[in-house]
Coordinates of C-alpha atoms and ligand atoms in Angstrom, one line a residue:
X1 CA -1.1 -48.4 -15.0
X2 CA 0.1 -45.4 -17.0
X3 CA -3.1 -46.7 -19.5
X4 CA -5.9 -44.3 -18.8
X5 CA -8.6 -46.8 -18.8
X6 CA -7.0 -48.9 -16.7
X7 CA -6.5 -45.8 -14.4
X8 CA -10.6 -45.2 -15.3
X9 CA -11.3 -48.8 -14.0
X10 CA -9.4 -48.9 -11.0
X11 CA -10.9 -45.3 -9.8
X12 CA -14.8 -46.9 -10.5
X13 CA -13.7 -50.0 -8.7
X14 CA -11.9 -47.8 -5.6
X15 CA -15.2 -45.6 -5.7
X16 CA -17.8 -48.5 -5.4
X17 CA -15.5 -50.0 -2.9
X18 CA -15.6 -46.9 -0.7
X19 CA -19.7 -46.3 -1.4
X20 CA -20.1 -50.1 -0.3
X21 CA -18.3 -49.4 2.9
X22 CA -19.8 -45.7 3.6
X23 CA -23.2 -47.9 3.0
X24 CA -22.6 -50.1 5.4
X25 CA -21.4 -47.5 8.3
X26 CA -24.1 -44.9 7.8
X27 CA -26.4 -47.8 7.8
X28 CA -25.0 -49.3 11.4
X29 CA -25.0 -45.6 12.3
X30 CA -28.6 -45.7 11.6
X31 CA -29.1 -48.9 13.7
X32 CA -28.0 -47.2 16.4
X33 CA -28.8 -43.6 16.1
X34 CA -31.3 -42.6 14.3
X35 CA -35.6 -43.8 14.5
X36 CA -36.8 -44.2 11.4
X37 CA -40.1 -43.9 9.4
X38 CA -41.7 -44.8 6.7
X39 CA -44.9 -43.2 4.9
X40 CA -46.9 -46.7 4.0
X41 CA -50.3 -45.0 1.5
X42 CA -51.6 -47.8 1.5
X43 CA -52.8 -48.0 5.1
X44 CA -55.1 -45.4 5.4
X45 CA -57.5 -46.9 2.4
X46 CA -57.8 -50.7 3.7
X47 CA -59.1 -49.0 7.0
X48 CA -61.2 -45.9 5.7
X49 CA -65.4 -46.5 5.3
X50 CA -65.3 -46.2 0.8
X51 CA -68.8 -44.6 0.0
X52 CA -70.7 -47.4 -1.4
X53 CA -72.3 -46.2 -4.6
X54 CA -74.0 -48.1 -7.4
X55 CA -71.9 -51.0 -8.9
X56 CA -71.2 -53.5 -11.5
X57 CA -69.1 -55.9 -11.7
X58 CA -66.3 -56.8 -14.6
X59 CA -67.3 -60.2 -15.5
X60 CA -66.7 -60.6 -19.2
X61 CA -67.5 -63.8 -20.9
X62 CA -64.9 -65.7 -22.8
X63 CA -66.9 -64.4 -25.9
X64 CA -65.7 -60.8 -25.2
X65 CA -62.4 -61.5 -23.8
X66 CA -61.4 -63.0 -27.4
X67 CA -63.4 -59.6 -28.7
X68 CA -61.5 -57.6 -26.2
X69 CA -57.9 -59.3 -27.1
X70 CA -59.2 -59.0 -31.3
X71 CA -60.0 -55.2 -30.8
X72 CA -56.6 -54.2 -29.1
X73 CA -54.8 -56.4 -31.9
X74 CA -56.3 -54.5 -35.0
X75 CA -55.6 -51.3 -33.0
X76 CA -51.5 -52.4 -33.2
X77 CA -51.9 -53.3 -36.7
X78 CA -52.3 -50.0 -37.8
X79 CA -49.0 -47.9 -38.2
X80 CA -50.1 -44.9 -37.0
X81 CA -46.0 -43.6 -36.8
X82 CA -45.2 -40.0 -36.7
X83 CA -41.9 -39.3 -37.6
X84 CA -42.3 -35.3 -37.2
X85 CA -45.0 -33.1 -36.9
X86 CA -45.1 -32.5 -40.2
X87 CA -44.5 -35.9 -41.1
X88 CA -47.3 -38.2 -39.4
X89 CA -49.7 -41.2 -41.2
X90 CA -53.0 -39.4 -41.8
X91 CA -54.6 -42.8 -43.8
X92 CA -53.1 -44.8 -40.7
X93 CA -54.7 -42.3 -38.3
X94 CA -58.3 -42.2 -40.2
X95 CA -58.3 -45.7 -40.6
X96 CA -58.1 -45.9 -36.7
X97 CA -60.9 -43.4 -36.1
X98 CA -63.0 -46.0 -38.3
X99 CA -61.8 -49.1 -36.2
X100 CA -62.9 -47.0 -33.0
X101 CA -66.1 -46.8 -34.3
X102 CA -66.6 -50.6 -35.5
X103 CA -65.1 -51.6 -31.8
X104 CA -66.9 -49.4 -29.2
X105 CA -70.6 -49.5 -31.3
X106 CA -72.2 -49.2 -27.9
X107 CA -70.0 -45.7 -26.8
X108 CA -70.7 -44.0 -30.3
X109 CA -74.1 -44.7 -30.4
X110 CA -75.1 -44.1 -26.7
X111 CA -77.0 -40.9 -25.9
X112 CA -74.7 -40.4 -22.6
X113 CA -71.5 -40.0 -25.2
X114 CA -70.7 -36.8 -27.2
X115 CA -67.6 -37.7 -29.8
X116 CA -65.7 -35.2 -32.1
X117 CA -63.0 -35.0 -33.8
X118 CA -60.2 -32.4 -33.3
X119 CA -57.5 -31.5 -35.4
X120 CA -58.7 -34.0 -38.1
X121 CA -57.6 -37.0 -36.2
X122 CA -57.3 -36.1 -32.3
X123 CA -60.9 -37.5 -30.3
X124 CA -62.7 -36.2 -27.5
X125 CA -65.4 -37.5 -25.9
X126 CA -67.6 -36.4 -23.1
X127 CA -69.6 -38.6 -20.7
X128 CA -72.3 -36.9 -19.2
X129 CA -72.6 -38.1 -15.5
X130 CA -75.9 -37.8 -13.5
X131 CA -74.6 -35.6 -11.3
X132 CA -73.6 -32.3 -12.9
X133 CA -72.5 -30.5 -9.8
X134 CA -69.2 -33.2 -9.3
X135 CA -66.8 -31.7 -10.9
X136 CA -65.7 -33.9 -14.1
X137 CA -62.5 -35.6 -14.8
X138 CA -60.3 -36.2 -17.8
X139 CA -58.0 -39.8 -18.9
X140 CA -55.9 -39.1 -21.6
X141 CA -54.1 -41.3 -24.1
X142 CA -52.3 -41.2 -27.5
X143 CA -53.0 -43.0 -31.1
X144 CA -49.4 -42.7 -32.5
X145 CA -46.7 -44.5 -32.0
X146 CA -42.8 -43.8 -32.7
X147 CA -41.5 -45.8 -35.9
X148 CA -40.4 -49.2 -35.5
X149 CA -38.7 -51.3 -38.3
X150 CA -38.4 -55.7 -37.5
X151 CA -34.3 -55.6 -38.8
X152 CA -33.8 -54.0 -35.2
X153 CA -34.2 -56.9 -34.2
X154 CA -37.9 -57.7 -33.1
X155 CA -39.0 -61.4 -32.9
X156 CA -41.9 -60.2 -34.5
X157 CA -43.0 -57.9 -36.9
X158 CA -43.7 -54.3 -35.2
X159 CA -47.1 -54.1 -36.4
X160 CA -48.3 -57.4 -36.5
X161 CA -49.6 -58.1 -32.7
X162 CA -48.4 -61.5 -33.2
X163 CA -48.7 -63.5 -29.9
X164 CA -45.9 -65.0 -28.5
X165 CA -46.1 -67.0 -25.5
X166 CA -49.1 -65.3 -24.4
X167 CA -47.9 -61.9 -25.1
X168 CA -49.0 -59.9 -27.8
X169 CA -46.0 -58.0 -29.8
X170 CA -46.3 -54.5 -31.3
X171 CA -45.3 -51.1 -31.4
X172 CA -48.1 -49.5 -29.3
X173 CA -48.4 -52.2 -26.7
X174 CA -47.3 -50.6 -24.2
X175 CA -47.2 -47.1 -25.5
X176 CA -50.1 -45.9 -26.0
X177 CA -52.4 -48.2 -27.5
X178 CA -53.3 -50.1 -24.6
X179 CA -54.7 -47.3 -22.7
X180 CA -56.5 -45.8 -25.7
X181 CA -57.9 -48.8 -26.0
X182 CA -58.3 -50.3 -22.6
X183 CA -60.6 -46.6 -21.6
X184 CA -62.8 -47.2 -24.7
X185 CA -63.3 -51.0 -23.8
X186 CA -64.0 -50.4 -20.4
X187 CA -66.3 -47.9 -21.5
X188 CA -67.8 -49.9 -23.7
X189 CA -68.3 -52.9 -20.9
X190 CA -69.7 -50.4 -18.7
X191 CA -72.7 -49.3 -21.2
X192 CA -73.2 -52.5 -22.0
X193 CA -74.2 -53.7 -18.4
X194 CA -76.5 -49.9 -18.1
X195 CA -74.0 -48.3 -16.1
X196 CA -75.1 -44.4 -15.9
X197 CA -72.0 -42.2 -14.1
X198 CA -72.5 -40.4 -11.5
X199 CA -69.4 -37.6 -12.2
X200 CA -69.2 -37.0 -16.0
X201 CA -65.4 -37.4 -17.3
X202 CA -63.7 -36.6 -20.6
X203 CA -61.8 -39.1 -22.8
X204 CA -58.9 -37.2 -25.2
X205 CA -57.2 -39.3 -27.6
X206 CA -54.4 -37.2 -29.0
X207 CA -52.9 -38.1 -32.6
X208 CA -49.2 -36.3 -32.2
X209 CA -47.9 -37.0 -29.0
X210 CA -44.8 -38.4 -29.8
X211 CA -44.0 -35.4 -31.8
X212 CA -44.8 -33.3 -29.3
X213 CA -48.7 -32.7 -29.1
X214 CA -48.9 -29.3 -30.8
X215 CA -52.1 -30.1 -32.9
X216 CA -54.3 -33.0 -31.0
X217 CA -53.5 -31.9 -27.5
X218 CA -53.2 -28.5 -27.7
X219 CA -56.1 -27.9 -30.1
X220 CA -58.3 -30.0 -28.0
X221 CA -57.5 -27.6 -25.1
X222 CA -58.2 -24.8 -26.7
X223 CA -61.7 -26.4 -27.6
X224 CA -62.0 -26.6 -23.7
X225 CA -61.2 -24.0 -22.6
X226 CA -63.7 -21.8 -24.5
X227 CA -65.9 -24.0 -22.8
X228 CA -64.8 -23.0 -19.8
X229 CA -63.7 -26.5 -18.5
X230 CA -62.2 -28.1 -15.1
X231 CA -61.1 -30.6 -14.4
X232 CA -60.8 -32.5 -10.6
X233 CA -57.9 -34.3 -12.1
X234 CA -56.1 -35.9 -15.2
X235 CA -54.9 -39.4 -16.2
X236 CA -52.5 -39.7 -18.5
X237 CA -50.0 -42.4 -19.6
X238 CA -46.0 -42.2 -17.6
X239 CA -45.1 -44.0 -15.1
X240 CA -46.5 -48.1 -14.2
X241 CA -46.1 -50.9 -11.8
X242 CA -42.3 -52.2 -11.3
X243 CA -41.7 -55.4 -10.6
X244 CA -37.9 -56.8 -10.1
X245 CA -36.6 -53.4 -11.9
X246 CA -35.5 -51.7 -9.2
X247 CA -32.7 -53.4 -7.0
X248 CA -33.4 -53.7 -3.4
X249 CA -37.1 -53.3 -3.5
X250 CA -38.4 -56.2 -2.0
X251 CA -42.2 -56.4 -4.1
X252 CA -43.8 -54.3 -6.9
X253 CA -44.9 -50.7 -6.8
X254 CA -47.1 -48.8 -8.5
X255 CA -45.7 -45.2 -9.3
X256 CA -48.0 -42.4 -9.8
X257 CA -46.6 -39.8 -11.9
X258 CA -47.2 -36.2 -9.9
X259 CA -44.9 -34.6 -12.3
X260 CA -42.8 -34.9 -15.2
X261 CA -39.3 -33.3 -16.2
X262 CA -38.7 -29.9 -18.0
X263 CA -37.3 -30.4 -21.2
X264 CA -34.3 -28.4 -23.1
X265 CA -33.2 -29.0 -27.4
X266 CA -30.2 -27.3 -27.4
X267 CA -28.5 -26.4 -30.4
X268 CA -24.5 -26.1 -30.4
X269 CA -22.7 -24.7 -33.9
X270 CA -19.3 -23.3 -34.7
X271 CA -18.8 -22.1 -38.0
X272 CA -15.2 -21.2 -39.1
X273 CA -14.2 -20.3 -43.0
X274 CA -14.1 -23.2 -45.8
X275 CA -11.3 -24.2 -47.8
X276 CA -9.0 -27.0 -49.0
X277 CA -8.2 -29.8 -46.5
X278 CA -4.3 -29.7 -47.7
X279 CA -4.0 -26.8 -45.6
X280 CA -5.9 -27.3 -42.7
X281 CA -5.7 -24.9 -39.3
X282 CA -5.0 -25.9 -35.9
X283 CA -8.4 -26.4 -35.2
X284 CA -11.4 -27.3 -37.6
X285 CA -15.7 -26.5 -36.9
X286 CA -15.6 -30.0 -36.0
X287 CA -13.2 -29.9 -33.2
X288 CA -13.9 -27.4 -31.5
X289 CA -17.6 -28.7 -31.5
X290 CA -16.6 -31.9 -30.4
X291 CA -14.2 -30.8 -27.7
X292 CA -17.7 -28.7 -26.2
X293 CA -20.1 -31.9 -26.6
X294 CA -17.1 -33.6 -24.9
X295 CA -17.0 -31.3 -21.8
X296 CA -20.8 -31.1 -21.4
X297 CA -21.2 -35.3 -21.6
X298 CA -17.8 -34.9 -18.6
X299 CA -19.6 -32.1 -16.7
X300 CA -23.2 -33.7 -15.9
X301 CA -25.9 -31.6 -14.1
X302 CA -25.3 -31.7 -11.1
X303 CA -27.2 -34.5 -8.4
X304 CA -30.3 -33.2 -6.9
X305 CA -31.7 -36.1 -5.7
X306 CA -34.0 -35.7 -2.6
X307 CA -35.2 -32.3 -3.7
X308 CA -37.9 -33.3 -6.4
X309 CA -40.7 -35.8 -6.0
X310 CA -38.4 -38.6 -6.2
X311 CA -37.6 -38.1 -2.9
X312 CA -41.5 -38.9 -2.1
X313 CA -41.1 -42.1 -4.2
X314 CA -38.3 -43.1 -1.9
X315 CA -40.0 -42.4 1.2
X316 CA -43.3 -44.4 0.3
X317 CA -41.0 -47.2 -0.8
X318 CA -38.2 -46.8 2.1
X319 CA -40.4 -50.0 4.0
X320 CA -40.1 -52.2 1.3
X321 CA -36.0 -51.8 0.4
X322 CA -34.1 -54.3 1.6
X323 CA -31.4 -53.5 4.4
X324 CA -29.2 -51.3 4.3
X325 CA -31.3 -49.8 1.5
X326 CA -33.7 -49.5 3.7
X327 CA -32.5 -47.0 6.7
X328 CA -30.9 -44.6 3.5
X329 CA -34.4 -44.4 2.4
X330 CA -36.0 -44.1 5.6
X331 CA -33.6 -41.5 6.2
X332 CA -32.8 -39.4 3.3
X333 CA -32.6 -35.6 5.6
X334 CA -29.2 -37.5 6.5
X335 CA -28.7 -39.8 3.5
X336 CA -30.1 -38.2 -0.1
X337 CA -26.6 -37.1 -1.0
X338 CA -25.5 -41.3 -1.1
X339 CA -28.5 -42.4 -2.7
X340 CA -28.1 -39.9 -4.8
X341 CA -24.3 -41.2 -5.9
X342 CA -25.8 -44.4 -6.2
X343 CA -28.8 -43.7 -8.1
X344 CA -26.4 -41.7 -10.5
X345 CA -23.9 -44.5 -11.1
X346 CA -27.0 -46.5 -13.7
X347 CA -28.5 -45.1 -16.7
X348 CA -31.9 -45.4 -16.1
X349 CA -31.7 -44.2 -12.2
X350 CA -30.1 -41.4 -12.5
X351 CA -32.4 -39.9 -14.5
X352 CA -34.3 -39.4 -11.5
X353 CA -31.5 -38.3 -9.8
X354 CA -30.4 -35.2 -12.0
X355 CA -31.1 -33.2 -14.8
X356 CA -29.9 -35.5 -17.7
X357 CA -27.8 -34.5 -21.1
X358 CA -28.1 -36.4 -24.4
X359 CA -26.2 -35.6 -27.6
X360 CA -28.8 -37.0 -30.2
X361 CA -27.4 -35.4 -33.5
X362 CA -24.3 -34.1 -34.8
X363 CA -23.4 -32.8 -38.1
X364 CA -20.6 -31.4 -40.1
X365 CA -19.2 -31.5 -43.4
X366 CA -19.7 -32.2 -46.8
X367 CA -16.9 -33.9 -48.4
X368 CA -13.4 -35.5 -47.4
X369 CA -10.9 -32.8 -48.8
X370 CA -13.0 -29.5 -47.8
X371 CA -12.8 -27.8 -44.9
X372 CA -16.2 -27.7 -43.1
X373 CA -17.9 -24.6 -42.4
X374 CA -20.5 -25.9 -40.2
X375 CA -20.9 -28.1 -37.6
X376 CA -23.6 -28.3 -35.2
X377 CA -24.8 -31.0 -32.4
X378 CA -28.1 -31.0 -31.1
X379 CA -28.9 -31.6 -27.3
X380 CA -31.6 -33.0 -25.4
X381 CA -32.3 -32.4 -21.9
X382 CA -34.5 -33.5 -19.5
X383 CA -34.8 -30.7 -16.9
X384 CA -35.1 -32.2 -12.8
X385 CA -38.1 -30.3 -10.8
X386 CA -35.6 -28.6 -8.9
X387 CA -34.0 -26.5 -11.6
X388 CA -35.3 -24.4 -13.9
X389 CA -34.9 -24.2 -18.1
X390 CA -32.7 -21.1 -17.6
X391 CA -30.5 -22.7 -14.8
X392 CA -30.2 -24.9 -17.1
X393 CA -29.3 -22.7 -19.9
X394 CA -26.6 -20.6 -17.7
X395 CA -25.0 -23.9 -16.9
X396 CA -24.8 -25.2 -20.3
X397 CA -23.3 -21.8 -21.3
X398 CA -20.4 -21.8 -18.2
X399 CA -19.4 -26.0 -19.3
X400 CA -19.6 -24.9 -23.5
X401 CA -16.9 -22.1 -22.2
X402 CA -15.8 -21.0 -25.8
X403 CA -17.2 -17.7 -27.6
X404 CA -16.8 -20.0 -30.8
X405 CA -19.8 -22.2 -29.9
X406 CA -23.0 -20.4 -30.5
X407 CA -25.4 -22.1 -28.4
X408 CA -29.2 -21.4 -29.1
X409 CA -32.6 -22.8 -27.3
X410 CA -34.5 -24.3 -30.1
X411 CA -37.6 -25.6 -27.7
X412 CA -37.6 -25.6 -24.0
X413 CA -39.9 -25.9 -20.8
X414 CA -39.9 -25.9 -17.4
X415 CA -40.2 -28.8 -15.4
X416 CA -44.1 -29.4 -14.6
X417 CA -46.4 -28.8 -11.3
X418 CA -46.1 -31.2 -8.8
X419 CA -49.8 -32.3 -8.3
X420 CA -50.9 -33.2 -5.0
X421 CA -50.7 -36.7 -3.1
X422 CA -51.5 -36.3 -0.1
X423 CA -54.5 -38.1 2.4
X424 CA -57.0 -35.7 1.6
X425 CA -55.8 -35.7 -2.4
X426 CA -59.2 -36.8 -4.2
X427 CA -57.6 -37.8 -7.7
X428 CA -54.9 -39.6 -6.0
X429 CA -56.0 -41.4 -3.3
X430 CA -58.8 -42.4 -6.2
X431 CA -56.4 -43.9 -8.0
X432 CA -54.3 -45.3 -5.6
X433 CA -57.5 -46.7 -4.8
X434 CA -58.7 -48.4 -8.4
X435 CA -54.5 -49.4 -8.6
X436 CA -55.6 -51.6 -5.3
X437 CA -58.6 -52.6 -6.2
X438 CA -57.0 -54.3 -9.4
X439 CA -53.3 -55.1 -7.7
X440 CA -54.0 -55.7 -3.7
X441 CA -50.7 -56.9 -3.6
X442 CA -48.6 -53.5 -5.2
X443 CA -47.5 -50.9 -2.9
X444 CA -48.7 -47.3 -4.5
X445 CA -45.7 -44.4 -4.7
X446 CA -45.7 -40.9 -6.1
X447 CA -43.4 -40.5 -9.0
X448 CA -41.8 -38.5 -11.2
X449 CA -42.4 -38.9 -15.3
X450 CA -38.8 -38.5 -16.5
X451 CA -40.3 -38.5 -20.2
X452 CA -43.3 -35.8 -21.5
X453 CA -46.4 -36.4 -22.2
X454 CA -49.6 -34.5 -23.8
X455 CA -50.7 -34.2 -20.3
X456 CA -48.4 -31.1 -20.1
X457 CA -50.7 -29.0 -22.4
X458 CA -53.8 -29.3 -19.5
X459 CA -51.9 -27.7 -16.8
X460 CA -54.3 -24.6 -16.8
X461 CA -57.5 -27.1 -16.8
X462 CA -55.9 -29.1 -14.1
X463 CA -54.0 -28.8 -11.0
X464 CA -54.1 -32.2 -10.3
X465 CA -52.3 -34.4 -12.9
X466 CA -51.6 -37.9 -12.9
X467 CA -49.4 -40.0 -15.1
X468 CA -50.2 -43.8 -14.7
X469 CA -51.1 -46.7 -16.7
X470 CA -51.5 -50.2 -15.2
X471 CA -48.7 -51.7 -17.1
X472 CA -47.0 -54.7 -15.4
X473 CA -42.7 -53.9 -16.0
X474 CA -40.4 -56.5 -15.3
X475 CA -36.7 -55.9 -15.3
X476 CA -36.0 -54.8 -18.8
X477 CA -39.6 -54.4 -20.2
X478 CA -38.8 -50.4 -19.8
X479 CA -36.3 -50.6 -22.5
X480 CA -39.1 -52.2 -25.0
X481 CA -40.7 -48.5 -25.0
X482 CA -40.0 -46.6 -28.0
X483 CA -37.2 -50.0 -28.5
X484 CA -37.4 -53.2 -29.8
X485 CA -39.7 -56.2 -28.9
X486 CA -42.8 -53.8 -27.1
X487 CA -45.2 -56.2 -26.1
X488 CA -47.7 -57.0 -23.4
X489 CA -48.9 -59.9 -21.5
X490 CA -52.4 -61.0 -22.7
X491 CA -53.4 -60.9 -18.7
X492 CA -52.1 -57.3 -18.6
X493 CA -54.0 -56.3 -21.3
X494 CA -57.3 -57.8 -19.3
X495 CA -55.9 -56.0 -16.2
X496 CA -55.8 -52.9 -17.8
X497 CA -59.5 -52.6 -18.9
X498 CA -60.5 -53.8 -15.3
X499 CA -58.5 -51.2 -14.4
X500 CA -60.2 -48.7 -16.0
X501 CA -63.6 -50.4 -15.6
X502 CA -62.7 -50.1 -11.7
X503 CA -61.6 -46.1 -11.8
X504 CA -64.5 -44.5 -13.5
X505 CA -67.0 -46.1 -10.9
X506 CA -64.4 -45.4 -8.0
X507 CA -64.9 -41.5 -8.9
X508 CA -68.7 -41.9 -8.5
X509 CA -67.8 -41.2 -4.7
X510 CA -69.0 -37.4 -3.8
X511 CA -65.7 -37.0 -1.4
X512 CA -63.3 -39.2 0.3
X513 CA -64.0 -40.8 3.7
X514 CA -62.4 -39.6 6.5
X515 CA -58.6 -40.2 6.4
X516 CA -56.1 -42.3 8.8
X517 CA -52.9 -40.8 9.5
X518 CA -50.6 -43.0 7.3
X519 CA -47.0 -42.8 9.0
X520 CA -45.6 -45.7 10.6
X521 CA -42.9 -46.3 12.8
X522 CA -40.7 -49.4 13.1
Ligands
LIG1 C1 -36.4 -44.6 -9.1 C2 -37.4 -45.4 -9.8 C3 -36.8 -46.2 -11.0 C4 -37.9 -46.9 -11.7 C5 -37.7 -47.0 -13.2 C6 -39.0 -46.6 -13.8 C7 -39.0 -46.9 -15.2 C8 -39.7 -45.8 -16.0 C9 -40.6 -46.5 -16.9 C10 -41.2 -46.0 -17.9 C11 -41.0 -44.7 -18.5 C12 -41.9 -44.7 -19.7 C13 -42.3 -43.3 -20.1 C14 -43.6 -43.4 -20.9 C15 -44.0 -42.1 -21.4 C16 -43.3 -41.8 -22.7 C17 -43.8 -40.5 -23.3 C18 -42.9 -40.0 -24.4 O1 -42.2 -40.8 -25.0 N1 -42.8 -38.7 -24.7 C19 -42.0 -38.2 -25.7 C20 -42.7 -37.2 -26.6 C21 -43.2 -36.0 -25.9 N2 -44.5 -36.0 -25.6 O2 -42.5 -35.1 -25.7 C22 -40.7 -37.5 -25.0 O3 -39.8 -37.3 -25.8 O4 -40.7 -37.4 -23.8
LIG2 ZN1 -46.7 -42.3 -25.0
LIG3 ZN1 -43.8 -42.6 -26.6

């Protein structure tokens, strides 16, 4: 057992043993000790009186479901990649603005729709509503996409929206192209049948996003803020619907992003003096480098869980975990510090469970038999709502230790407002709303974005931000974002423009009925 992996094994086996076991007692504790309670959103809605306004319905012909399917493909087919913000596909992106045209005819030539183009290739529309004193609304989505390349892997090419078993493969499927082009669609469908909305909304399709936003988004915000715009609320892409992803919740959930992570590129150097590898020092620009990385990947953040929105995601969920799942979450004043552990011990969880740190890049030297001068690691953090950027920083500073590492903030932010989601929340229980309309069977959950989007340039227009798209994610199907084999279901795809279809004449409604207290007990 000297072996200090198989010391490394035997302590994660004695520590899942003991969380096992303190699992089971706190959770026979609870039996006996402790009434719980759940938050169930859902409840209030199926009872409240829903204004009834003018509708139509989102019966689309077989004719226009193959149109609908042909439009989205074309729309993957184009590789509008950026690789960096100085490095994105401006034919790829212009050819897009021309395929928006040639799919939405009816939204570009209707006299309700004002279109420009920002920043070249960025859109923004504005539909004028009949009623100019509601207060508008904004959905937001992206026309780039990260590179993709097939030798990864795919079973298709990336930009071919090849259908495979009834799902349609591409880069874009499921980030962003389906909701750039499931809003225009639904728009589209809408005109068509002489639909005139009541609130007027904006549409901003953002060219950049994935490298950050700084020309589409940020430009287009600029543009409305001279006009002295707000909003009621934003929709932007995030979080979706989980289905079998996480373990123990019994049935899928639809999580509504009401904030997303602050973000930290930190970059760590060391340089020492050059010279000939035959007589090396004790300790080279690489070493010492790699010995900081080393104690910063040993010496995570440390586990907030329970002090962010995730700890509204676990109570609006807490009735649907299985046992003994179930009284942790009903119960996290006594429990967040274990479902904290636990949610640590996976990648994917304990992003919501901590500030995360990734090493992306590391670089030093130049040839085999010189010394290097430089080395330097870049790292990327994710920042939890309950710490700041320069917590962050001071803690990165105390782990790194060593007056030899410069460590400099290349881009940072905090994390972002949490929006509201409570009864009386107009832009969420509207979309909780639309998500039930189109899912009855889904229970709806606050979230937290643990990824940025170009919804985090709007904060001044909006207080309300939401991060959602109606994407259906089976175990696994997270991992196909920004990896290999994104695709969506054909169905999904059909879903999503109901979806939308269903939200813009949901926020015809003036104001909310009359709320029901939502808390049960059991
Ligand atoms: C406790 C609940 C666990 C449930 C697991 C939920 C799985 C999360 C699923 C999806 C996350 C998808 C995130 C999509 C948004 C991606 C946005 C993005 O890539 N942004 C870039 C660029 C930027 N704007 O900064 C980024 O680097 O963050
Ligand atoms: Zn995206
Ligand atoms: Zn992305």
């Amino acid at each position: 057992m000297a072996d200090p992996r198989h010391r490394a094994t035997l302590f994660r086996y004695v520590r899942g043993v003991c969380l096992a076991l303190l699992c089971v007692i706190t959770s026979l504790f609870a039996v006996a000790t402790v009434r719980t309670f759940s938050l169930d959103v859902n409840a209030g809605l199926h009872l409240a009186r829903w204004e009834e306004t003018k509708r139509v319905g989102f019966d689309v012909s077989q004719r226009q479901r193959e149109e609908m399917l042909e439009n989205f493909k074309e729309a993957v087919r184009i590789p509008t990649v950026s690789h960096s913000p100085t490095d994105i596909n401006t034919t790829a992106l212009l050819a897009f603005g021309r395929l928006l045209r040639k799919a939405f005819p009816t939204v570009f030539a209707s006299s309700l729709v004002q279109h420009e183009v920002v920043a070249d290739y960025s859109h923004l529309f504005w539909v004028q509503g009949s009623q100019p004193d509601l207060v508008p609304y904004m959905l937001l989505a992206h026309i780039d996409v990260v590179p993709a390349s097939e030798s990864d892997g795919w079973d298709a090419p990336p930009f071919s929206a090849k259908e495979i078993d009834n799902f349609i493969y591409g880069r874009g499927t499921l980030d962003d192209k389906e909701c750039v082009m499931g809003i225009l669609q639904a728009l589209e469908y809408l005109l068509l049948k002489g639909y005139k909305p009541r609130r007027g909304f904006y549409i901003g399709l953002g060219h950049d996003e994935e490298v950050s936003g700084l020309n589409g988004a940020v430009n287009t915000v600029r543009l409305l803020k001279q006009r002295n715009v707000q909003l009621s609320f934003l929709l932007d892409e995030g979080l979706l619907v989980i289905d079998g992803v996480m373990k123990g919740l019994d049935g899928p959930a639809a999580l509504l992003g009401v904030s997303e992570k602050g973000s930290a590129t930190v970059k760590l150097s060391v340089t020492t003096a050059p010279g000939h590898s035959s007589m090396p020092p004790r300790e080279s620009s690489i070493g010492i480098l790699a010995a900081a990385v080393k104690r910063l990947e040993d010496n995570p953040m440390p586990i907030m869980f329970g002090q962010g929105p995730e700890r509204g995601t676990f109570e609006h969920l807490a009735h649907k975990f299985i046992l003994p799942l179930r009284f942790l979450a009903s119960n996290l004043w006594l429990f967040a510090p274990i479902v904290g552990r636990l949610l640590a011990l996976k990648q994917d969880t304990n992003a919501f469970a901590r500030t995360t740190t990734a090493v992306t890049m590391f670089n030093g030297g130049v040839k085999v038999n010189v010394l290097p001068s430089v080395a330097e690691a870049y790292v990327n953090l994710r920042i939890h709502s309950a710490q700041s950027l320069q917590e962050v920083m001071d803690l990165i500073d105390s782990t790194v230790g060593d007056q030899r590492v410069r460590v400099e903030l290349l881009d940072g932010f905090d994390p972002l407002p949490i929006s509201s989601y409570s009864e009386t929340s107009f832009g969420f229980q509207i979309l909780k709303k639309s998500i039930l309309d189109v899912f009855p069977q889904v229970t709806v959950a606050p979230g937290i974005c643990v990824a940025n989007t170009d919804s985090r340039h709007y904060k001044d227009l909006a207080a309300d931000i939401y991060r959602f798209a109606p994407i259906w994610a089976k175990a696994g199907d997270a991992q196909r974002i920004h990896g290999i084999n994104e695709r969506i279901s054909k169905k999904n795809y059909e879903d999503m423009v109901g979806f939308y279809f269903t939200l813009i004449q949901n926020c015809d409604i003036k104001k909310l009925p009359e709320s029901h207290s939502g808390v049960h007990e059991f």
